[in-house]
Each structure stands twice: as structure tokens, then as C-alpha cells.
Short mmCIF file of C-alpha atoms in Angstrom, two decimals:
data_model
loop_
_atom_site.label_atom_id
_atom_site.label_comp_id
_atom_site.label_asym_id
_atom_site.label_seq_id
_atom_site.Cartn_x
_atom_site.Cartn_y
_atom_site.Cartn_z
CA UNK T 1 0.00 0.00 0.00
CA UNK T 2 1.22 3.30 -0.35
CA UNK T 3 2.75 4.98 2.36
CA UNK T 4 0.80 7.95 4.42
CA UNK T 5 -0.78 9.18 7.59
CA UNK T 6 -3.02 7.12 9.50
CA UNK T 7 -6.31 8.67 9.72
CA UNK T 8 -8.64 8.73 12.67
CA UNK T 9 -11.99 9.83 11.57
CA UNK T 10 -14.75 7.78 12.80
CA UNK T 11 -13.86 4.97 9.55
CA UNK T 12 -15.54 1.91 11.13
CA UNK T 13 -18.77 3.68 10.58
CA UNK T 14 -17.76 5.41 7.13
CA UNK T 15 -16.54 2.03 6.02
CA UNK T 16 -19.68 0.30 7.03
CA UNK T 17 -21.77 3.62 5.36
CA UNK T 18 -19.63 2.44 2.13
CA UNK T 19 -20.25 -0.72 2.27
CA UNK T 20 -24.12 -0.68 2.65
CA UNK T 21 -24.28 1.95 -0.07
CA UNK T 22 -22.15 -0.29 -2.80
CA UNK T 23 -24.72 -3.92 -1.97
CA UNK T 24 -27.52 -1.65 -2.89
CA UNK T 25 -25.88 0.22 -6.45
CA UNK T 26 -24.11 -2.72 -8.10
CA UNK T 27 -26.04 -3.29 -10.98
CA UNK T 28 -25.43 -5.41 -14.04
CA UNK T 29 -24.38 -3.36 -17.18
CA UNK T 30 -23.81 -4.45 -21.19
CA UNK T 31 -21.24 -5.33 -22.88
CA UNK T 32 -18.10 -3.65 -22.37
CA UNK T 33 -16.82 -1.92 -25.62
CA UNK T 34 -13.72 -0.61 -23.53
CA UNK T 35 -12.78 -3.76 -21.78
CA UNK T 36 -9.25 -3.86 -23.85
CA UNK T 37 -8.66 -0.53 -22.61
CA UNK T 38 -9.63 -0.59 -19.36
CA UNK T 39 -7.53 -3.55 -18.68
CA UNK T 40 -4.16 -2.50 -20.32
CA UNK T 41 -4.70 0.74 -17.85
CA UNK T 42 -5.70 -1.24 -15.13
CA UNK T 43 -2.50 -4.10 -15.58
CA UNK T 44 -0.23 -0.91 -16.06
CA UNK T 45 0.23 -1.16 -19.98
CA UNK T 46 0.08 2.29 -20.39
CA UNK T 47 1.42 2.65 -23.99
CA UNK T 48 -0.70 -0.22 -25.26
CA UNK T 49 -3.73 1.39 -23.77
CA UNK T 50 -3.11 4.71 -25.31
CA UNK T 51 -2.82 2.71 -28.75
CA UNK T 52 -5.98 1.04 -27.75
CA UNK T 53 -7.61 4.12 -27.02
CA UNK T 54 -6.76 5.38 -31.11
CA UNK T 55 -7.78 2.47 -32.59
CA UNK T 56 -11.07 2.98 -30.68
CA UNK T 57 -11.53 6.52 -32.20
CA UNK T 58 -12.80 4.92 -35.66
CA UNK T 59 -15.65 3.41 -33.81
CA UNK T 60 -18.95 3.82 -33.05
CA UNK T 61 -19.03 4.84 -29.40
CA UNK T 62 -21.76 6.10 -27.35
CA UNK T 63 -21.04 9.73 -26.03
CA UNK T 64 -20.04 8.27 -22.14
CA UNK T 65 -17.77 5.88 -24.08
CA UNK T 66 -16.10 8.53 -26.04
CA UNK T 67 -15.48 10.51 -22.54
CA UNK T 68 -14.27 7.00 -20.59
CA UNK T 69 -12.16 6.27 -23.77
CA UNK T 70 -10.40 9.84 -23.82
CA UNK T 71 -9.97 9.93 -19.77
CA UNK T 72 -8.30 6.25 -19.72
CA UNK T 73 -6.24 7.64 -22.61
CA UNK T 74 -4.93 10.72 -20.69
CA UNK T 75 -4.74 8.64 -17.36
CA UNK T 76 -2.43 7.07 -18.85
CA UNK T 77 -0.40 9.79 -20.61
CA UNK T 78 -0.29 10.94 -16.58
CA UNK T 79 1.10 7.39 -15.07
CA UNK T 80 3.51 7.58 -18.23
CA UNK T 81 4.77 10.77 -16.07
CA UNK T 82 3.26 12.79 -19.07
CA UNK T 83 0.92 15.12 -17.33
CA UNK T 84 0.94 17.83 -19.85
CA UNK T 85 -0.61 16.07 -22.61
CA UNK T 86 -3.62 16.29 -20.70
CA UNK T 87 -2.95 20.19 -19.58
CA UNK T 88 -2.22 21.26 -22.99
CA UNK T 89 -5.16 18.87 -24.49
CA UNK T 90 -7.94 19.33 -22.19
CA UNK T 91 -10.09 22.88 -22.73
CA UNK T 92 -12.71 24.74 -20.77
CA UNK T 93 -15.10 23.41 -23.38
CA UNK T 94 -14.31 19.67 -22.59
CA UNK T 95 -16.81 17.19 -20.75
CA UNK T 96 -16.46 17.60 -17.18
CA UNK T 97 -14.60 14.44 -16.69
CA UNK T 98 -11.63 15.20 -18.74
CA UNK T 99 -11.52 18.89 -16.82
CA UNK T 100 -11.24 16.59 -13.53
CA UNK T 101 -8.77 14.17 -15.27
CA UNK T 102 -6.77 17.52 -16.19
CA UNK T 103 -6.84 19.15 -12.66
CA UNK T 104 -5.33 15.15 -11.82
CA UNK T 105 -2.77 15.85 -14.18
CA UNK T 106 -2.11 19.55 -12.87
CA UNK T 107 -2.10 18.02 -8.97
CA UNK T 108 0.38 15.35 -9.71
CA UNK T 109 2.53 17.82 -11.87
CA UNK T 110 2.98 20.44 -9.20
CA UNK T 111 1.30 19.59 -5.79
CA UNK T 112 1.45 23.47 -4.58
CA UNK T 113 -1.74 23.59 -6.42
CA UNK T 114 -3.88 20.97 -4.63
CA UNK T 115 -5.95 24.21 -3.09
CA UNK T 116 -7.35 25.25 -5.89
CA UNK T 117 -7.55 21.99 -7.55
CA UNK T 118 -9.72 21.11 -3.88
CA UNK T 119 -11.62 24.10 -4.49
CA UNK T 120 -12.67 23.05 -8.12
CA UNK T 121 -13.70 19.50 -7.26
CA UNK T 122 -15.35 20.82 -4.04
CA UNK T 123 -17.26 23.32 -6.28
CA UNK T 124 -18.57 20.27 -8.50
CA UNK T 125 -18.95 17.57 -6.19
CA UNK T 126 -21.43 20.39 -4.69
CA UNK T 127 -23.90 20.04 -7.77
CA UNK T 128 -26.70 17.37 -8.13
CA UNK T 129 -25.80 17.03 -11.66
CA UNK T 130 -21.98 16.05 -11.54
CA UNK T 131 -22.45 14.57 -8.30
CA UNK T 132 -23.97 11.88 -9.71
CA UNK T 133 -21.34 11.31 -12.69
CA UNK T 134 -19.98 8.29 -11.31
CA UNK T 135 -16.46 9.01 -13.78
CA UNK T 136 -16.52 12.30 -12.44
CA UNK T 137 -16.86 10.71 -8.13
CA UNK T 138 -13.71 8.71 -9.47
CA UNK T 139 -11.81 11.24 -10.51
CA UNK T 140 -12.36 13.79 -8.11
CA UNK T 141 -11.70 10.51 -5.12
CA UNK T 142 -8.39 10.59 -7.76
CA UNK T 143 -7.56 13.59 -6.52
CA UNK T 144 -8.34 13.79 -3.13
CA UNK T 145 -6.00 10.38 -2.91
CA UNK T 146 -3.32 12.32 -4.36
CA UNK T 147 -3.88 15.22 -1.95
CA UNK T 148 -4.13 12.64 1.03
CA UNK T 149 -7.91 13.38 1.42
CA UNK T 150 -8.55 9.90 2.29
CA UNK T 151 -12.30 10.54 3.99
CA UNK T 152 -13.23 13.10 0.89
CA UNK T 153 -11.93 10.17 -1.38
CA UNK T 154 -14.34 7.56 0.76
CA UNK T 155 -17.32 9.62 0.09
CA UNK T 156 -16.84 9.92 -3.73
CA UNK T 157 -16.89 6.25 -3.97
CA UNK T 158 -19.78 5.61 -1.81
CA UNK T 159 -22.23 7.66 -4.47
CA UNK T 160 -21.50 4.63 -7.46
CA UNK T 161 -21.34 1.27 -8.13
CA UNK T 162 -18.73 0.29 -10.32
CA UNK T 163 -15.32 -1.93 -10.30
CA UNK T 164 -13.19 1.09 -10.27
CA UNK T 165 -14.86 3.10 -7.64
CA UNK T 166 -14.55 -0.09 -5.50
CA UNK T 167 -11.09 -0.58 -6.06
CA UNK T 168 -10.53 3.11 -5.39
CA UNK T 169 -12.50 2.70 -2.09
CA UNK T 170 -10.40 -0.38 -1.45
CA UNK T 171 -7.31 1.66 -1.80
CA UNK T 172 -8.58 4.39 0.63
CA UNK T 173 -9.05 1.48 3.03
CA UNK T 174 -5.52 0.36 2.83
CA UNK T 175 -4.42 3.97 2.95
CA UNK T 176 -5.84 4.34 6.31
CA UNK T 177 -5.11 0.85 7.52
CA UNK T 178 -8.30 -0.30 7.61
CA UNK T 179 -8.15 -3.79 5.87
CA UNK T 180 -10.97 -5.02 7.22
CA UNK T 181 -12.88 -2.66 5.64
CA UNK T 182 -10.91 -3.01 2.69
CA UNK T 183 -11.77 -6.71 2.70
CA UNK T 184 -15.56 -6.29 3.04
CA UNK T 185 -15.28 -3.79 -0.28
CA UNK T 186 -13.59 -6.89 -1.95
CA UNK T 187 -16.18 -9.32 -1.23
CA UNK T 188 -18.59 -7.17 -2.90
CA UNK T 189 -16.38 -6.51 -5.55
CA UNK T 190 -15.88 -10.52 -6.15
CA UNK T 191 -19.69 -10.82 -6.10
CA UNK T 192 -20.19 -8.18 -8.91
CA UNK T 193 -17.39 -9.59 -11.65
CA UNK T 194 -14.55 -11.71 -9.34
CA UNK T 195 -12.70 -12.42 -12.98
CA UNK T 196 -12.01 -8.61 -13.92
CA UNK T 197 -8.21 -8.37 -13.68
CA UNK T 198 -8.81 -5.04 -11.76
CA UNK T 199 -11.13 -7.13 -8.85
CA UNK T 200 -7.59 -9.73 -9.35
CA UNK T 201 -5.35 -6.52 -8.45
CA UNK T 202 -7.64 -5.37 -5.72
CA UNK T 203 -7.53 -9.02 -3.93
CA UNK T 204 -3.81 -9.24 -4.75
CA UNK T 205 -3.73 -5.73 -2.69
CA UNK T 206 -5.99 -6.63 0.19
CA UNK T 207 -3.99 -9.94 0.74
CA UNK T 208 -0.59 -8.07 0.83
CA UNK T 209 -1.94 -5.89 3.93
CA UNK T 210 -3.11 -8.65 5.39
CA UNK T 211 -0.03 -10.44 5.62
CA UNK T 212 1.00 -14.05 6.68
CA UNK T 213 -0.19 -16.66 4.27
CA UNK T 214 -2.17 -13.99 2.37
CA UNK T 215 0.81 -13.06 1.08
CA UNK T 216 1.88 -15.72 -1.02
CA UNK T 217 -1.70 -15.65 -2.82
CA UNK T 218 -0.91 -12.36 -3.33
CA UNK T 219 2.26 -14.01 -5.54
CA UNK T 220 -0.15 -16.22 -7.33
CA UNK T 221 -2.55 -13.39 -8.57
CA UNK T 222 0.62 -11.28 -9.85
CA UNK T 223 2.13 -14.56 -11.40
CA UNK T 224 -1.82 -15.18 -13.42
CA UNK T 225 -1.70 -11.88 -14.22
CA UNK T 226 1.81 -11.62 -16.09
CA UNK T 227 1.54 -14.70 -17.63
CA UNK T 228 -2.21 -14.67 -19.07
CA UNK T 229 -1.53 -10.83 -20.48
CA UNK T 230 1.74 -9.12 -20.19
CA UNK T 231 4.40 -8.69 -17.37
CA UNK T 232 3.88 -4.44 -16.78
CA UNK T 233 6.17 -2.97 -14.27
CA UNK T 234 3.11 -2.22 -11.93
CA UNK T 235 2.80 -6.51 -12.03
CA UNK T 236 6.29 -6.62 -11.48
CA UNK T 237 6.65 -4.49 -8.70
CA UNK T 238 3.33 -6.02 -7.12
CA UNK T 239 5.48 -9.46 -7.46
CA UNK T 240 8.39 -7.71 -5.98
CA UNK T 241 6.53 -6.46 -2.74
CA UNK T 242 5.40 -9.64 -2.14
CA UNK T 243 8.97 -11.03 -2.21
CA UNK T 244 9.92 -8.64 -0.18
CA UNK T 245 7.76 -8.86 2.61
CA UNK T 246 8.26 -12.79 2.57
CA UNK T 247 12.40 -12.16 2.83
CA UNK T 248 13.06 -12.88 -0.60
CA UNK T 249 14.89 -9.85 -1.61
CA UNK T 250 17.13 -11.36 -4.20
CA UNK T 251 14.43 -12.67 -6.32
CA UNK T 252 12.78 -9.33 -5.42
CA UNK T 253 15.85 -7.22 -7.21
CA UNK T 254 15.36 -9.47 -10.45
CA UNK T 255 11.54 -8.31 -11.06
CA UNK T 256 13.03 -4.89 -10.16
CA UNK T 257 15.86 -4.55 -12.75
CA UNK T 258 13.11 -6.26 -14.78
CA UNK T 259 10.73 -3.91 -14.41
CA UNK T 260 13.38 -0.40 -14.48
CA UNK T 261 14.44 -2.14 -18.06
CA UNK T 262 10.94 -1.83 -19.29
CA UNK T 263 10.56 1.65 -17.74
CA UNK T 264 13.57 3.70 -16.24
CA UNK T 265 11.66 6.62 -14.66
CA UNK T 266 9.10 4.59 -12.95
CA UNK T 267 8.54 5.81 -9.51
CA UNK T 268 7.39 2.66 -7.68
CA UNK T 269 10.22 0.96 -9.47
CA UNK T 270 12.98 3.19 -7.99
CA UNK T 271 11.50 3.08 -4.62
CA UNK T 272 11.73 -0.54 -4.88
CA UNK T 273 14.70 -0.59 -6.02
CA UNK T 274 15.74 1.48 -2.83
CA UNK T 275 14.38 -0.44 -0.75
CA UNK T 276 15.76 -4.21 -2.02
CA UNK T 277 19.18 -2.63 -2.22
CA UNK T 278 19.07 -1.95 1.72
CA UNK T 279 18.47 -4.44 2.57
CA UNK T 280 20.69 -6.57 0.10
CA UNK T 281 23.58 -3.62 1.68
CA UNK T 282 23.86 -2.93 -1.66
CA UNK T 283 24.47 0.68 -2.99
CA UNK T 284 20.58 2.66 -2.97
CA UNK T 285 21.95 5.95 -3.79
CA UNK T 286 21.88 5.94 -7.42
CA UNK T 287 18.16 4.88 -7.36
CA UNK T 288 17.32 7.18 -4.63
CA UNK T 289 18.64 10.10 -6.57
CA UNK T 290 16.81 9.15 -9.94
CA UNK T 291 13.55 8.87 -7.53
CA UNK T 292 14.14 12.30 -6.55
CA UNK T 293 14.28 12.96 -10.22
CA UNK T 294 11.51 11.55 -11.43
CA UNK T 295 8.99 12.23 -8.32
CA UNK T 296 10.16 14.54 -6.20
CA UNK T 297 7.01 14.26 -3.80
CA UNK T 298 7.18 10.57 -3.56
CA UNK T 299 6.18 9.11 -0.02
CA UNK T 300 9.87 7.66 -0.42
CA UNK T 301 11.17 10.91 -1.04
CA UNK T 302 9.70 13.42 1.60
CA UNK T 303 10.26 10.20 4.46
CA UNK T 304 14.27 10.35 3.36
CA UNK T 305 14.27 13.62 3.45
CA UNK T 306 12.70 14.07 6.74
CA UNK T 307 14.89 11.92 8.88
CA UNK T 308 17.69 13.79 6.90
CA UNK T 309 16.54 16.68 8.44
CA UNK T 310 15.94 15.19 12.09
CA UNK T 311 19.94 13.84 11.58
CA UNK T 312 20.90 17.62 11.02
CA UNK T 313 19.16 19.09 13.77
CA UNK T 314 20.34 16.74 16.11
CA UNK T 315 24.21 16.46 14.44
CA UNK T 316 23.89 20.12 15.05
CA UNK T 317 23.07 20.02 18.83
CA UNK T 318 26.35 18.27 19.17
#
């Protein structure tokens, strides 16, 4: 799970309000004319979901398809750490959604403007009519992740019903250490499609924080997953955690080198790659420095840099 603050607000009973609100939204939809793009986002194909995402352009989508098929595009341009396609794409004219995937790409670019990006989302989430845009509750629970909103995130997921507003939710769970809530969300997510790679991910998640044996099933889901479609560096690192937190750190550093040769920059690869190498007392500095590079406000990031600062002050008591 990603790192961050534990939050104490009352989520045993937000959880349960969650929860309740999901069993009684989940409804059966038709066939999904996105389901190749959705997946190469979700399995962290990035490139191949852009391409996906072009081909799809030549045919006959509904008007919400067009929207989900241009916001999984630049969702993807933004884990690619290419944010400003989206900036420089996106206009005051676009659908609402793709303004929200934009002020995603602007919070993640430059995090000194999550106030006004909070005031935008507030401003919508405020009106009947987006508030029940279930893209648009994703999104803006997008954002409030990335501005470590966790409750504001909760309550944009409890307005919908659908696989990636529960795996969202699921996430916010984890966030705030809450598995158990994060395992009832799973169990309703199983009931509604339990073969969706993303409801895979989300169990493969869930099992990680819960540790012990869960672990190793954790393994198994990554393993399915790279072998039935493609081994991404988001499988690989999911692999890679689990290795880790099992004591295998050797086989751990292989799906990390694996995964840096398939994408340098990535940010959960460095960290990784960071973390393996200390405790292999191997050197971390190189990796740590092209983190700082390529995310400066990773949770990696600001935790080195604040016990570098607790060493100064108290090097400089001395």
C-alpha cells in the first residue's frame, strides 16, 4: 500500500456507510466496448492502452464511451509521467470528466496547487448534476488520494457502483489501515465480476496488507496476471513487494531490474529498487537520486528527506 498518515476519523462507521451503499448500487451493465482498454490501464500497460484508445476513435461509441475512452487515454499519458498532454489537451469546453482528469494531471505535476484543484472539485462535487457522474466521483476521489484526502476520497466512492470506484474505495481502506474494511469492499467486488483483472489486483492488494499466508496468494494473482496478459512494471513491482515482505529480496531485485528495463523513470520501481538494495547492503543511492528525479514528492522521497533533516538538527546540537 502506499505509504501515508493514518487517519482517525470515525472509519468503522464510514466504512460500514460504504459498504451498505455499494450492496444496494451494483447493478449489471452491457457489454463492455472498452474492456481492452480498461484492462491495459488497469494491468499498467500504459502505452498499449493509449494505442488502444486510437484504434477505438474509428468506432462507433456512445457519447459516455467517447469521454471513458479519452480519460483512460490521458490517465495514462499521466502514469507515463506525461501530465501535460492532458494540460495542454484538455479545454474549458471539454466534458467535465476530462476537466477533472486535467486538474489530476495539474495536482500530480505540481502539488502546490492541490488548493485550488480542492476548491474546483469541491465546487462540482457540490452540484446534483456532476455529483452523480460516477467518472466524475472517481476522478475527483483521484484527486483527493493524491492530496491525502482519504475521507473526501471515501465519500466519492460511496455515491456509485462500479469496479473502479470499489477498487478506489479499497485503496482508501488500505491507505488508512483499515483492511478489514478493505476486505468487506472486496467481497462485494468478487460478487459483482470476481474475474475482472482489476477485482484480481484489488484481492492481490488486500492480501498483501493482510499479511502471513495472504501473502503468497498475493504471488499467485501477480504470477496469473503476467503470464495470461503481459508482465507491466506495476505486475512486477506487485510481485516484488510480495517477495519482499516474505524475505526474498534477491528474487525481489530481479523483477526490479526487470521492471526499471521496461521503464527507467518509474517511480514505484525506484522506490523498490531502494528499498531491495538496503536491505541486500547494496548501494541505494543511485536509485534514490533518480527517484528524486523523477517524483520529487514521492512518499519515499519526503520520508528520506525528513529523517535527513531530524539527523541535522540533532548532528547540530552536538
Amino acid at each position: 500500500k502506499p505509504e501515508g498518515a493514518r487517519v482517525e476519523r470515525g472509519e468503522e462507521a464510514f466504512g460500514c456507510f460504504v459498504l451498505f451503499r455499494f450492496c444496494g448500487r451494483m447493478a449489471e451493465g452491457g457489454r463492455d466496448l472498452l474492456y481492452a482498454l480498461r484492462n491495459n490501464f488497469h494491468l499498467g500497460a500504459y502505452q498499449a492502452a493509449i494505442g488502444e484508445a486510437q484504434d477505438l476513435e474509428h468506432d462507433d461509441l456512445g457519447g459516455a464511451e467517447t469521454v471513458s475512452r479519452e480519460v483512460f487515454k490521458y490517465r495514462a499519458y499521466i502514469e507515463m509521467g506525461q501530465p501535460n498532454v492532458c494540460i495542454e489537451e484538455v479545454t474549458d469546453d471539454s466534458e467535465v470528466a476530462l476537466q477533472a482528469c486535467k486538474l489530476l494531471a495539474t495536482v500530480r505535476l505540481d502539488p502546490s496547487k492541490k488548493d485550488e484543484v480542492v476548491e474546483q472539485v469541491e465546487e462540482w462535487l457540490s452540484d446534483e448534476a456532476y455529483a452523480s457522474n460516477l467518472l466524475l466521483s472517481e476522478l475527483c476521489g483521484e484527486i483527493y488520494m493524491a492530496t491525502e484526502k482519504y475521507e473526501e476520497a471515501m465519500k466519492c466512492c460511496s455515491s456509485a457502483g462500479s469496479l473502479e470506484l470499489l477498487a478506489l474505495a479499497i485503496q482508501v481502506a488500505l491507505q488508512i489501515e483499515r483492511p478489514d474494511v478493505a476486505k468487506k469492499l472486496l467481497d462485494v467486488m468478487q460478487q459483482k465480476d470476481d474475474d475482472a483483472p482489476l477485482t484480481q489486483l484489488a484481492n492481490a492488494w488486500v492480501d498483501i496488507q493482510l499479511g502471513g499466508d495472504h501473502v503468497q496468494e498475493a504471488q499467485y494473482i501477480f504470477q496469473e496476471l503476467g503470464d495470461r496478459f503481459n508482465w507491466t512494471p506495476k505486475l512486477l513491482n506487485g510481485s516484488a513487494i510480495c517477495n519482499m515482505v516474505m524475505g526474498k529480496f534477491d528474487s525481489a531485485e530481479k523483477q526490479i531490474l526487470e521492471a526499471l528495463s521496461k521503464d527507467p523513470r518509474n517511480a514505484d520501481t525506484l522506490a523498490n529498487a531502494v528499498t531491495a538494495s538496503l536491505h541486500l547492503q547494496k548501494p541505494a543511492a543511485k536509485y534514490l537520486a533518480q527517484l528524486k528525479t523523477a517524483s520529487p514528492n514521492h512518499p519515499l522521497v519526503r520520508k528520506m528527506d525528513s529523517l535527513e533533516e531530524k539527523f541535522a538538527q540533532a548532528a547540530a546540537a552536538f
